[in-house]
Coordinates of C-alpha atoms in Angstrom, one line a residue:
Chain A
M999 CA 30.1 27.5 11.5
R1000 CA 29.4 29.3 14.4
R1001 CA 25.8 29.7 15.7
N1002 CA 23.8 32.4 17.2
P1003 CA 22.4 31.4 20.7
V1004 CA 19.1 32.8 20.2
L1005 CA 18.6 30.4 16.9
T1006 CA 19.8 27.7 18.8
V1007 CA 17.1 27.9 21.6
L1008 CA 14.2 28.7 18.8
H1009 CA 15.4 25.6 17.2
R1010 CA 15.2 23.4 20.2
L1011 CA 11.9 25.1 21.1
A1012 CA 10.2 24.4 17.7
I1013 CA 11.5 20.7 18.0
G1014 CA 10.1 20.4 21.4
L1015 CA 6.7 22.0 20.2
Y1016 CA 6.6 19.4 17.4
I1017 CA 7.4 16.5 19.5
A1018 CA 4.7 17.5 21.9
F1019 CA 2.1 18.2 19.1
A1020 CA 3.1 14.4 17.6
L1021 CA 2.8 12.5 21.2
F1022 CA -0.1 14.5 22.6
P1023 CA -3.0 12.3 20.8
L1024 CA -1.3 9.3 22.0
Y1025 CA -0.5 10.3 25.3
W1026 CA -4.4 11.3 25.7
L1027 CA -5.2 7.6 24.7
L1028 CA -2.9 6.4 27.3
K1029 CA -4.4 8.8 29.7
V1030 CA -8.1 8.0 29.5
S1031 CA -7.2 4.2 29.2
V1032 CA -6.0 4.2 33.0
T1033 CA -8.4 6.6 34.1
P1034 CA -11.0 4.7 36.5
N1035 CA -14.6 4.9 35.1
D1036 CA -16.0 7.0 38.2
L1037 CA -13.4 9.7 37.3
L1038 CA -13.8 9.6 33.5
Y1039 CA -16.3 12.6 33.5
S1040 CA -15.6 14.7 36.6
E1041 CA -11.9 14.9 35.7
G1042 CA -12.4 15.0 31.8
V1043 CA -9.9 17.7 30.8
R1044 CA -7.3 17.0 33.7
L1045 CA -3.9 16.0 32.2
W1046 CA -3.5 13.1 34.5
P1047 CA -6.2 11.6 36.6
S1048 CA -6.0 11.8 40.5
R1049 CA -6.0 8.0 40.6
T1050 CA -5.0 5.3 38.0
S1051 CA -6.3 1.7 37.3
F1052 CA -5.9 -1.0 35.0
E1053 CA -9.3 -2.1 35.2
H1054 CA -10.1 -1.4 31.6
Y1055 CA -7.3 -3.4 30.3
A1056 CA -8.1 -6.2 32.4
F1057 CA -11.8 -6.3 31.3
V1058 CA -10.5 -6.0 27.5
I1059 CA -8.0 -8.7 28.0
A1060 CA -10.2 -11.1 30.1
N1061 CA -14.2 -10.4 29.0
S1062 CA -14.1 -9.3 25.7
E1063 CA -13.4 -10.6 22.1
F1064 CA -10.4 -8.5 21.7
P1065 CA -7.6 -11.4 22.3
R1066 CA -9.2 -13.2 19.5
F1067 CA -9.1 -9.7 17.1
F1068 CA -5.4 -9.5 18.1
L1069 CA -4.4 -13.0 17.2
N1070 CA -6.5 -12.8 14.1
S1071 CA -4.7 -9.5 13.0
F1072 CA -1.5 -11.0 14.1
I1073 CA -1.9 -14.1 12.1
V1074 CA -3.0 -12.0 9.1
S1075 CA -0.2 -9.2 9.3
G1076 CA 2.5 -11.9 10.1
S1077 CA 1.6 -14.3 7.3
T1078 CA 1.2 -11.3 4.7
A1079 CA 4.6 -10.0 6.0
V1080 CA 6.5 -13.1 5.4
I1081 CA 4.9 -14.1 1.9
V1082 CA 5.3 -10.5 0.7
T1083 CA 8.9 -10.4 1.7
I1084 CA 9.7 -13.4 0.0
V1085 CA 8.0 -12.7 -3.3
A1086 CA 9.3 -9.3 -3.0
A1087 CA 13.0 -10.4 -2.3
V1088 CA 13.0 -12.7 -5.4
A1089 CA 11.3 -10.1 -7.9
G1090 CA 13.5 -7.1 -6.3
Y1091 CA 16.5 -9.2 -6.9
A1092 CA 15.5 -9.8 -10.7
L1093 CA 14.8 -6.3 -11.0
S1094 CA 18.0 -5.1 -9.7
R1095 CA 20.3 -7.6 -11.3
F1096 CA 19.0 -8.6 -14.6
A1097 CA 18.7 -6.6 -17.7
F1098 CA 15.7 -8.2 -19.5
R1099 CA 13.1 -7.1 -22.0
G1100 CA 9.9 -6.3 -20.1
K1101 CA 11.7 -4.9 -17.0
Y1102 CA 10.5 -1.6 -18.0
W1103 CA 6.7 -2.8 -18.5
I1104 CA 6.9 -4.8 -15.1
T1105 CA 8.2 -1.4 -13.3
A1106 CA 5.3 0.4 -14.9
L1107 CA 2.7 -2.1 -14.2
M1108 CA 3.9 -1.9 -10.3
L1109 CA 3.8 1.9 -10.3
L1110 CA 0.4 1.9 -11.7
T1111 CA -0.9 -0.5 -8.9
Q1112 CA 0.2 2.4 -6.4
M1113 CA -1.8 5.2 -8.4
F1114 CA -5.0 3.7 -8.9
P1115 CA -7.7 3.9 -6.1
L1116 CA -7.7 0.6 -4.3
V1117 CA -11.3 1.6 -2.9
M1118 CA -12.3 0.7 -6.3
L1119 CA -11.5 -3.2 -6.1
I1120 CA -13.6 -3.5 -2.9
A1121 CA -16.9 -4.6 -4.9
P1122 CA -15.4 -6.9 -7.2
M1123 CA -13.1 -8.3 -4.9
F1124 CA -15.8 -9.5 -2.5
K1125 CA -17.5 -10.6 -5.8
I1126 CA -14.4 -13.1 -6.7
L1127 CA -13.7 -14.2 -3.2
S1128 CA -17.4 -14.8 -2.3
P1129 CA -17.8 -18.2 -4.5
L1130 CA -14.3 -19.3 -3.4
G1131 CA -15.2 -19.2 0.3
L1132 CA -12.5 -16.6 1.0
T1133 CA -14.9 -13.9 2.3
N1134 CA -14.8 -14.2 6.4
S1135 CA -11.6 -16.1 6.2
L1136 CA -8.4 -14.8 7.3
T1137 CA -6.8 -16.6 4.2
G1138 CA -8.7 -14.4 2.0
L1139 CA -7.4 -11.3 3.5
I1140 CA -3.7 -12.8 3.5
V1141 CA -4.0 -13.0 -0.1
V1142 CA -5.5 -9.5 -0.8
Y1143 CA -3.0 -7.9 1.5
T1144 CA -0.2 -9.9 0.1
A1145 CA -1.0 -8.6 -3.3
F1146 CA -1.4 -5.1 -2.5
N1147 CA 1.8 -4.7 -0.7
V1148 CA 4.2 -6.8 -3.2
P1149 CA 4.7 -3.7 -5.3
F1150 CA 5.9 -1.5 -2.9
A1151 CA 8.0 -4.1 -1.2
T1152 CA 9.4 -5.0 -4.5
F1153 CA 10.8 -1.4 -5.0
L1154 CA 11.9 -1.6 -1.3
M1155 CA 14.1 -4.5 -2.1
Q1156 CA 15.4 -3.8 -5.2
S1157 CA 16.9 -0.5 -3.7
F1158 CA 18.5 -2.8 -1.0
F1159 CA 20.1 -5.0 -3.6
D1160 CA 21.1 -2.2 -5.5
G1161 CA 23.4 -1.3 -2.8
I1162 CA 25.1 -4.6 -2.8
P1163 CA 28.3 -4.8 -5.1
R1164 CA 27.4 -7.2 -8.1
D1165 CA 31.1 -8.8 -7.8
L1166 CA 30.0 -10.6 -5.0
E1167 CA 27.7 -13.0 -6.5
E1168 CA 29.7 -12.8 -9.7
A1169 CA 32.8 -14.4 -7.9
A1170 CA 30.6 -17.3 -6.8
M1171 CA 29.3 -18.0 -10.1
I1172 CA 32.6 -18.1 -11.4
D1173 CA 33.6 -20.4 -8.7
G1174 CA 30.7 -22.7 -10.0
A1175 CA 27.7 -21.8 -8.1
T1176 CA 24.4 -21.3 -9.9
R1177 CA 22.7 -17.8 -9.6
F1178 CA 20.2 -19.0 -7.3
V1179 CA 22.5 -20.5 -4.9
A1180 CA 24.5 -17.2 -5.1
F1181 CA 21.4 -15.1 -4.3
R1182 CA 20.5 -17.3 -1.2
Q1183 CA 23.7 -17.9 0.2
I1184 CA 25.7 -14.6 -0.5
I1185 CA 23.3 -11.9 -1.2
L1186 CA 20.3 -12.6 1.0
P1187 CA 22.3 -12.8 4.2
L1188 CA 24.0 -9.4 3.1
T1189 CA 20.6 -7.9 2.9
L1190 CA 19.2 -8.8 6.2
P1191 CA 18.7 -5.4 7.5
G1192 CA 16.4 -4.8 4.2
I1193 CA 14.5 -7.8 4.8
A1194 CA 13.8 -6.7 8.5
A1195 CA 12.6 -3.0 7.2
T1196 CA 10.3 -5.0 4.6
L1197 CA 9.0 -7.2 6.9
G1198 CA 8.2 -4.2 9.4
F1199 CA 6.7 -2.1 6.6
V1200 CA 4.4 -4.8 5.3
F1201 CA 3.3 -5.9 8.7
T1202 CA 2.5 -2.4 9.8
A1203 CA 0.5 -1.8 6.5
A1204 CA -1.7 -5.0 7.1
W1205 CA -1.9 -4.5 10.6
S1206 CA -3.5 -0.9 9.6
E1207 CA -5.8 -2.0 6.6
L1208 CA -9.3 -1.1 7.5
L1209 CA -11.8 -1.0 4.4
F1210 CA -11.2 -4.2 2.7
A1211 CA -11.4 -6.1 6.2
L1212 CA -14.8 -4.4 6.8
M1213 CA -16.2 -5.5 3.4
L1214 CA -14.7 -9.0 3.5
I1215 CA -15.3 -9.9 7.2
S1216 CA -18.5 -9.9 8.9
G1217 CA -18.9 -11.4 12.3
N1218 CA -16.3 -12.0 15.2
A1219 CA -14.8 -15.1 14.3
A1220 CA -12.4 -13.7 11.5
A1221 CA -12.7 -10.0 12.4
T1222 CA -9.2 -8.4 12.5
F1223 CA -8.4 -5.6 15.0
P1224 CA -9.6 -2.7 13.2
V1225 CA -13.1 -4.3 12.3
G1226 CA -13.5 -5.4 15.8
L1227 CA -12.5 -2.3 17.4
L1228 CA -15.0 -0.4 15.2
S1229 CA -18.0 -2.5 15.7
F1230 CA -17.1 -2.3 19.6
V1231 CA -17.2 1.5 19.2
S1232 CA -20.5 1.5 17.4
K1233 CA -22.0 -1.2 19.8
F1234 CA -20.7 0.3 23.3
S1235 CA -19.8 3.8 22.6
V1236 CA -19.8 4.9 26.2
D1237 CA -17.1 2.7 27.4
F1238 CA -14.2 5.1 26.5
G1239 CA -11.8 3.7 28.9
Q1240 CA -12.2 0.2 27.3
M1241 CA -11.9 1.3 23.8
M1242 CA -8.8 3.3 24.3
A1243 CA -7.1 0.5 26.3
A1244 CA -8.2 -1.8 23.3
G1245 CA -6.4 1.3 21.2
I1246 CA -3.4 1.2 23.0
L1247 CA -3.0 -2.8 22.7
A1248 CA -3.6 -2.2 19.0
L1249 CA -0.9 0.5 18.8
I1250 CA 1.9 -1.8 20.7
P1251 CA 2.7 -4.1 17.7
A1252 CA 2.8 -1.2 15.2
A1253 CA 5.1 0.8 17.6
L1254 CA 7.5 -2.1 18.1
F1255 CA 7.9 -2.7 14.4
F1256 CA 8.2 1.2 13.9
L1257 CA 11.1 0.9 16.2
L1258 CA 12.5 -1.8 14.2
I1259 CA 12.2 0.2 11.1
Q1260 CA 12.7 3.4 11.7
R1261 CA 16.5 3.5 11.1
Y1262 CA 15.4 2.6 7.3
L1263 CA 12.7 4.9 7.1
V1264 CA 14.7 7.7 5.2
Q1265 CA 16.1 5.0 2.9
G1266 CA 12.7 2.8 2.4
L1267 CA 10.3 5.8 1.8
T1268 CA 12.6 7.5 -0.8
A1269 CA 13.1 4.1 -2.5
G1270 CA 9.5 3.7 -2.9
A1271 CA 8.1 7.2 -2.5
V1272 CA 4.7 6.1 -3.6
K1273 CA 3.0 4.6 -0.7
G1274 CA 2.3 5.7 2.9
Chain B
M1379 CA 30.3 -9.7 -20.0
T1380 CA 31.9 -13.0 -20.0
A1381 CA 28.9 -14.8 -19.3
F1382 CA 27.2 -13.1 -22.2
V1383 CA 30.0 -14.3 -24.7
A1384 CA 30.0 -17.7 -23.2
S1385 CA 26.1 -17.8 -23.7
R1386 CA 26.6 -17.7 -27.6
R1387 CA 28.1 -21.1 -27.6
R1388 CA 25.8 -22.7 -25.2
P1389 CA 22.9 -25.1 -26.5
F1390 CA 19.4 -23.6 -27.0
L1391 CA 18.1 -25.1 -23.9
Q1392 CA 20.7 -23.3 -21.7
R1393 CA 20.0 -19.9 -23.4
L1394 CA 16.4 -20.5 -23.0
A1395 CA 16.8 -21.1 -19.2
D1396 CA 18.9 -17.9 -19.1
A1397 CA 16.5 -15.8 -20.8
S1398 CA 13.6 -17.1 -18.7
E1399 CA 15.6 -16.6 -15.3
P1400 CA 14.1 -13.1 -14.7
W1401 CA 10.7 -14.3 -15.3
L1402 CA 11.0 -17.1 -13.2
Y1403 CA 12.0 -14.5 -10.2
T1404 CA 9.3 -12.0 -10.9
A1405 CA 6.7 -14.4 -12.0
P1406 CA 5.3 -14.9 -8.3
A1407 CA 4.7 -11.0 -8.1
L1408 CA 3.3 -10.5 -11.4
I1409 CA 0.8 -13.6 -10.9
L1410 CA -0.2 -11.8 -7.8
I1411 CA -0.6 -8.3 -9.0
V1412 CA -2.6 -9.7 -12.2
A1413 CA -4.8 -12.1 -10.5
V1414 CA -5.5 -9.8 -7.4
M1415 CA -5.4 -6.4 -8.7
L1416 CA -5.9 -6.3 -12.4
V1417 CA -8.4 -9.0 -12.7
P1418 CA -10.8 -7.3 -10.2
L1419 CA -9.8 -3.8 -11.8
V1420 CA -11.2 -5.2 -15.4
L1421 CA -14.3 -6.8 -13.6
G1422 CA -15.1 -3.5 -11.7
V1423 CA -15.0 -1.3 -14.9
S1424 CA -17.6 -3.8 -16.4
Y1425 CA -19.6 -3.4 -13.1
A1426 CA -19.9 0.2 -14.0
F1427 CA -22.3 -0.8 -16.8
R1428 CA -24.1 -3.4 -15.0
D1429 CA -26.9 -3.7 -12.4
I1430 CA -25.1 -5.3 -9.6
K1431 CA -26.8 -5.4 -6.0
L1432 CA -25.5 -7.8 -3.6
L1433 CA -29.0 -8.5 -2.1
N1434 CA -30.4 -8.9 -5.5
P1435 CA -29.5 -12.4 -7.0
F1436 CA -31.5 -11.6 -10.5
G1437 CA -29.7 -8.6 -11.4
G1438 CA -26.2 -8.6 -13.1
G1439 CA -27.8 -7.4 -16.7
F1440 CA -26.0 -4.8 -18.6
V1441 CA -27.8 -1.3 -18.2
G1442 CA -25.5 0.8 -20.3
L1443 CA -24.9 4.3 -19.1
K1444 CA -27.7 4.1 -16.6
H1445 CA -25.2 4.7 -13.6
F1446 CA -23.5 7.6 -15.3
E1447 CA -26.9 9.4 -15.9
A1448 CA -27.7 8.7 -12.2
L1449 CA -24.3 10.3 -11.1
A1450 CA -25.1 13.3 -13.3
T1451 CA -27.9 14.5 -11.3
D1452 CA -26.6 13.1 -8.0
Q1453 CA -26.3 15.6 -5.6
A1454 CA -24.5 13.6 -3.2
F1455 CA -21.5 13.0 -5.7
R1456 CA -21.3 16.7 -6.5
T1457 CA -20.9 17.4 -3.0
A1458 CA -18.2 14.7 -2.8
L1459 CA -16.4 16.1 -5.7
V1460 CA -16.0 19.3 -4.1
N1461 CA -15.2 18.2 -0.6
T1462 CA -12.2 15.9 -2.3
L1463 CA -10.8 18.8 -3.5
W1464 CA -11.0 20.7 -0.4
W1465 CA -9.8 17.7 1.5
T1466 CA -7.2 16.9 -0.6
G1467 CA -5.9 20.5 -0.9
A1468 CA -5.8 21.3 2.6
S1469 CA -4.2 18.1 3.8
V1470 CA -1.5 18.2 1.2
L1471 CA -0.7 22.0 1.7
I1472 CA -0.5 21.8 5.4
Q1473 CA 1.4 18.6 5.6
F1474 CA 3.9 20.1 3.0
V1475 CA 4.6 23.3 4.8
F1476 CA 4.9 21.7 8.1
G1477 CA 6.7 18.6 6.9
L1478 CA 9.2 21.0 5.1
I1479 CA 9.8 22.8 8.2
L1480 CA 10.1 19.7 10.2
A1481 CA 12.9 18.5 7.9
L1482 CA 14.9 21.6 8.1
L1483 CA 14.6 21.4 11.8
L1484 CA 15.8 18.0 12.0
N1485 CA 18.6 18.3 9.5
Q1486 CA 20.4 20.6 11.9
P1487 CA 22.9 18.3 14.1
F1488 CA 22.2 18.3 17.6
R1489 CA 22.2 16.1 20.6
G1490 CA 19.6 13.6 20.9
R1491 CA 18.6 14.0 17.2
A1492 CA 18.0 10.4 16.7
I1493 CA 15.6 10.1 19.7
A1494 CA 13.9 13.3 18.5
Q1495 CA 13.6 12.2 14.9
A1496 CA 11.9 8.9 16.3
L1497 CA 9.5 10.5 18.2
C1498 CA 8.7 13.2 15.4
F1499 CA 8.1 10.4 13.0
L1500 CA 6.1 8.3 15.5
P1501 CA 2.5 9.2 14.2
W1502 CA 3.4 7.7 10.9
A1503 CA 3.4 4.3 12.8
V1504 CA 0.0 4.7 14.2
P1505 CA -2.6 2.6 12.4
S1506 CA -4.9 5.0 10.4
F1507 CA -8.1 3.7 12.0
L1508 CA -6.7 4.4 15.4
T1509 CA -5.7 7.8 14.2
G1510 CA -9.2 8.4 13.2
L1511 CA -11.0 7.0 16.5
D1512 CA -8.1 8.8 18.5
W1513 CA -8.9 12.2 16.9
A1514 CA -12.5 11.8 17.1
W1515 CA -12.2 11.0 20.7
L1516 CA -9.8 14.2 21.3
F1517 CA -12.6 16.5 19.5
N1518 CA -15.2 14.8 21.7
P1519 CA -16.5 17.3 24.4
V1520 CA -17.0 14.5 27.0
I1521 CA -13.8 12.8 26.8
G1522 CA -11.4 15.1 24.9
P1523 CA -9.9 18.1 25.7
L1524 CA -9.7 20.0 22.3
P1525 CA -13.3 21.4 22.6
H1526 CA -12.8 22.9 26.2
W1527 CA -9.4 24.5 24.8
F1528 CA -11.6 26.1 22.1
V1529 CA -13.7 27.5 24.5
A1530 CA -11.0 28.9 26.9
L1531 CA -9.6 30.4 23.4
G1532 CA -12.9 32.1 22.5
L1533 CA -13.4 30.3 19.6
M1534 CA -16.3 28.3 20.6
E1535 CA -19.1 29.3 22.9
T1536 CA -20.1 25.8 24.5
P1537 CA -17.8 23.0 24.4
Q1538 CA -19.3 20.6 21.4
S1539 CA -17.5 18.4 18.7
I1540 CA -16.7 20.1 15.4
L1541 CA -17.4 16.7 13.8
S1542 CA -21.1 17.4 14.3
D1543 CA -20.9 20.8 13.0
P1544 CA -21.5 20.8 9.3
D1545 CA -19.6 24.0 8.7
L1546 CA -16.5 22.7 10.6
A1547 CA -16.8 19.0 10.4
M1548 CA -14.3 18.5 7.5
W1549 CA -11.4 20.1 9.6
G1550 CA -11.7 17.0 12.1
P1551 CA -10.5 14.5 9.4
I1552 CA -8.2 17.0 8.0
A1553 CA -6.5 17.7 11.4
A1554 CA -5.9 13.9 12.0
N1555 CA -4.7 13.3 8.4
V1556 CA -2.1 16.3 8.8
W1557 CA -1.1 15.0 12.1
W1558 CA -0.8 11.2 10.6
G1559 CA 0.9 12.5 7.4
I1560 CA 3.4 15.3 8.3
P1561 CA 6.1 12.7 9.0
F1562 CA 6.0 11.3 5.4
F1563 CA 7.0 14.6 3.6
A1564 CA 9.3 15.1 6.4
I1565 CA 11.1 12.0 5.9
T1566 CA 11.1 12.1 2.3
L1567 CA 12.5 16.0 2.4
L1568 CA 14.8 15.1 4.9
A1569 CA 16.5 12.5 2.5
A1570 CA 16.7 15.0 0.1
L1571 CA 18.2 17.6 2.4
Q1572 CA 21.0 15.1 3.3
A1573 CA 21.8 14.4 -0.1
I1574 CA 22.7 18.1 -0.8
P1575 CA 26.5 18.5 -0.9
K1576 CA 27.7 20.6 2.3
D1577 CA 30.6 22.3 0.6
L1578 CA 27.9 24.2 -1.5
Y1579 CA 26.6 26.1 1.7
E1580 CA 30.4 26.6 2.9
A1581 CA 31.2 28.2 -0.6
A1582 CA 28.2 30.2 -0.7
A1583 CA 29.0 31.5 2.9
I1584 CA 32.5 32.5 2.0
D1585 CA 30.8 34.6 -0.9
G1586 CA 29.1 36.3 1.7
A1587 CA 25.5 34.8 1.4
G1588 CA 23.2 34.9 4.2
P1589 CA 20.9 32.1 5.2
I1590 CA 18.0 33.3 3.3
E1591 CA 19.7 33.7 0.2
R1592 CA 21.5 30.0 0.7
F1593 CA 18.2 28.6 1.1
R1594 CA 16.7 30.3 -1.9
S1595 CA 19.5 29.5 -4.0
I1596 CA 20.8 26.2 -2.8
T1597 CA 18.2 24.4 -0.8
L1598 CA 15.0 25.3 -3.0
P1599 CA 16.7 24.1 -6.5
F1600 CA 18.1 20.9 -4.9
L1601 CA 14.8 20.0 -3.3
A1602 CA 12.2 21.1 -6.1
P1603 CA 12.0 17.6 -7.9
T1604 CA 11.6 15.9 -4.8
I1605 CA 8.9 18.4 -3.7
A1606 CA 7.5 18.1 -7.1
I1607 CA 7.1 14.4 -7.2
T1608 CA 6.2 14.0 -3.4
I1609 CA 3.2 16.3 -3.8
L1610 CA 2.0 14.6 -6.9
L1611 CA 2.0 11.3 -5.4
R1612 CA 0.7 12.5 -2.1
T1613 CA -2.1 14.3 -3.9
V1614 CA -3.2 11.0 -5.6
W1615 CA -2.7 9.1 -2.5
I1616 CA -4.8 11.6 -0.1
S1617 CA -7.7 11.8 -2.5
N1618 CA -8.1 8.1 -2.3
F1619 CA -7.5 8.0 1.6
A1620 CA -11.0 7.4 3.0
D1621 CA -10.1 5.6 6.2
L1622 CA -10.0 8.6 8.5
I1623 CA -13.4 9.9 7.1
V1624 CA -15.0 6.4 7.2
V1625 CA -13.9 6.2 11.0
M1626 CA -14.4 9.7 12.1
T1627 CA -17.5 11.0 10.5
N1628 CA -18.7 8.5 8.0
G1629 CA -19.1 11.2 5.5
G1630 CA -21.9 13.0 7.6
P1631 CA -22.9 15.2 9.1
A1632 CA -25.2 15.7 5.7
D1633 CA -22.5 14.5 3.6
R1634 CA -20.4 17.4 4.4
T1635 CA -17.3 15.3 5.0
Q1636 CA -18.2 12.8 2.2
I1637 CA -15.2 12.5 -0.1
V1638 CA -15.4 10.5 -3.5
A1639 CA -13.3 7.6 -2.1
S1640 CA -15.6 7.4 1.1
Y1641 CA -18.7 7.4 -1.1
I1642 CA -17.6 4.5 -3.3
F1643 CA -17.0 2.7 0.1
T1644 CA -20.4 3.6 1.4
T1645 CA -22.2 2.7 -1.8
A1646 CA -20.5 -0.6 -1.8
F1647 CA -20.3 -1.4 1.7
R1648 CA -23.5 -0.2 3.3
R1649 CA -26.1 0.0 0.2
L1650 CA -24.5 -3.2 -1.1
D1651 CA -25.0 -1.5 -4.8
F1652 CA -21.8 -2.6 -6.7
G1653 CA -22.9 -1.3 -9.8
Y1654 CA -23.3 2.1 -8.8
A1655 CA -19.9 1.9 -6.7
S1656 CA -18.1 0.9 -9.6
A1657 CA -19.4 3.5 -11.8
I1658 CA -18.5 6.4 -9.3
A1659 CA -14.9 4.5 -9.0
L1660 CA -14.6 4.7 -12.8
V1661 CA -15.3 8.4 -12.8
L1662 CA -12.7 8.9 -9.9
L1663 CA -10.1 6.9 -11.7
V1664 CA -10.6 8.8 -15.1
L1665 CA -10.3 12.0 -13.3
L1666 CA -6.9 10.8 -11.4
L1667 CA -5.9 9.7 -14.8
A1668 CA -6.5 13.3 -16.2
Y1669 CA -4.8 14.9 -13.1
S1670 CA -1.4 12.8 -13.7
M1671 CA -1.6 13.6 -17.6
L1672 CA -2.1 17.2 -16.7
I1673 CA 1.1 17.0 -14.5
V1674 CA 3.3 15.4 -17.0
L1675 CA 2.3 17.6 -19.9
L1676 CA 3.1 20.5 -17.4
R1677 CA 6.2 19.1 -16.5
Q1678 CA 7.5 18.7 -20.3
S1679 CA 6.3 22.4 -21.3
L1680 CA 8.4 23.6 -18.3
L1681 CA 11.4 21.5 -19.2
K1682 CA 11.2 22.5 -22.7
R1683 CA 11.1 26.4 -21.5
G1684 CA 13.9 25.8 -19.1

């Protein structure tokens, strides 16, 4: 099809405008994080400070509790991602390959968990976890996040398994392998991209979770990054440079995982278009 | 099929093992969902009828409908209901319109499309607490550019944060939510656009249909089911989405940005009144169920007529 050059220019312009809109808030975060304190107020609305420094990053890494928050968040998100992916791979495989009574109800149950307000679980969850010693503990957060992410991850894995022909494991089973051996040795290696995408989605979701972490964690020892950053904001609300440096540090893992999964975004979000 | 025929001749234990196999695979997921989501859900419903305050160890007795009677006269709750409609309606509508435009723009092939797409979708990867903080800083007159731009445009007399202005405060979280949520709509709609057969457009072009006509009679009908389901799900999701409000305004000033979900969180987290928080949560659950039922009924009556 021939294209009207005016339309082409308008199209590129619109894309460029949207990219500017999408990146500007992140750019501003970066800009303030490298602005030295003495220029922070005098050059408030300049697009780039006349002098840059990494003093805020140095302070945040050396003198604050952020390294610990970072490590806590990493332990929680990493463990959650690994456990959820294993559980969801197995369950997603069953939903993709078996026709069994109860499959409809399992799917309905999982869809239901995506519809009701999770915020209503905050109070009872605290009451349940508290006598078990799982409040103020990373283990408690891992258990909660794992359960929250399993339904979506299961739908995601199911959609990846649906894309692999059944003949493969049927051939292996005719050759005498059990179904589980066929699943582990033939199907799983073929789903590696799907597994990577699921790991990325779940890691990002756990890394971002705020409300349950606020309720279940008090004190710095087990604080995840969002909890630590918010308490830092309410205590030292004038240290904008340090807060934004910490914000940029929190963004890095999420952005890395995003780059890892963004090729699968379109497939993944349509598979389980139920959750952000 | 061969497996099925063979199974008839197999001994009972073997058949039992076959029948339980899918349950073995799904058991870990089911146990987690039941133990960590359904059990607290049921417990939460029971809290709505009990006096449970974290700081009162002698509480816990049943109080019947006391919480709901209090809710009926709770002005903050009424404000939160109205705010929820406003927050959800504005967020979903703006996200949808710009998400659709972005999806249409990205659906055209051009050089560098992969990179452009990754950059456009990047906000979606930003953690919600950071999105909230970032936008609160952008609206901050000391550190952010937006108030100064508003003054330059003549929209504001002196640079100040809209987050502390009772009449404008809700636009702060809505702006952050729009920035963060457009990619979700764009991704979903882009996937639907790419599934439309290309030859339909070619055939329509040969028949002399212009771009607007092609959009109206091919693109929109193909997108309609995706649009409907995405809007339905996002409406429910956004009405429950309290992170941005908790981070940016904490419901203030004077409850002007409090939505029901953030009110539940504040009641449980700051006032530590678990009974009352659960009662509000139960009302929210019933409202969301009613909304979903309404949509299902609407869809069925539309299908019957069509």
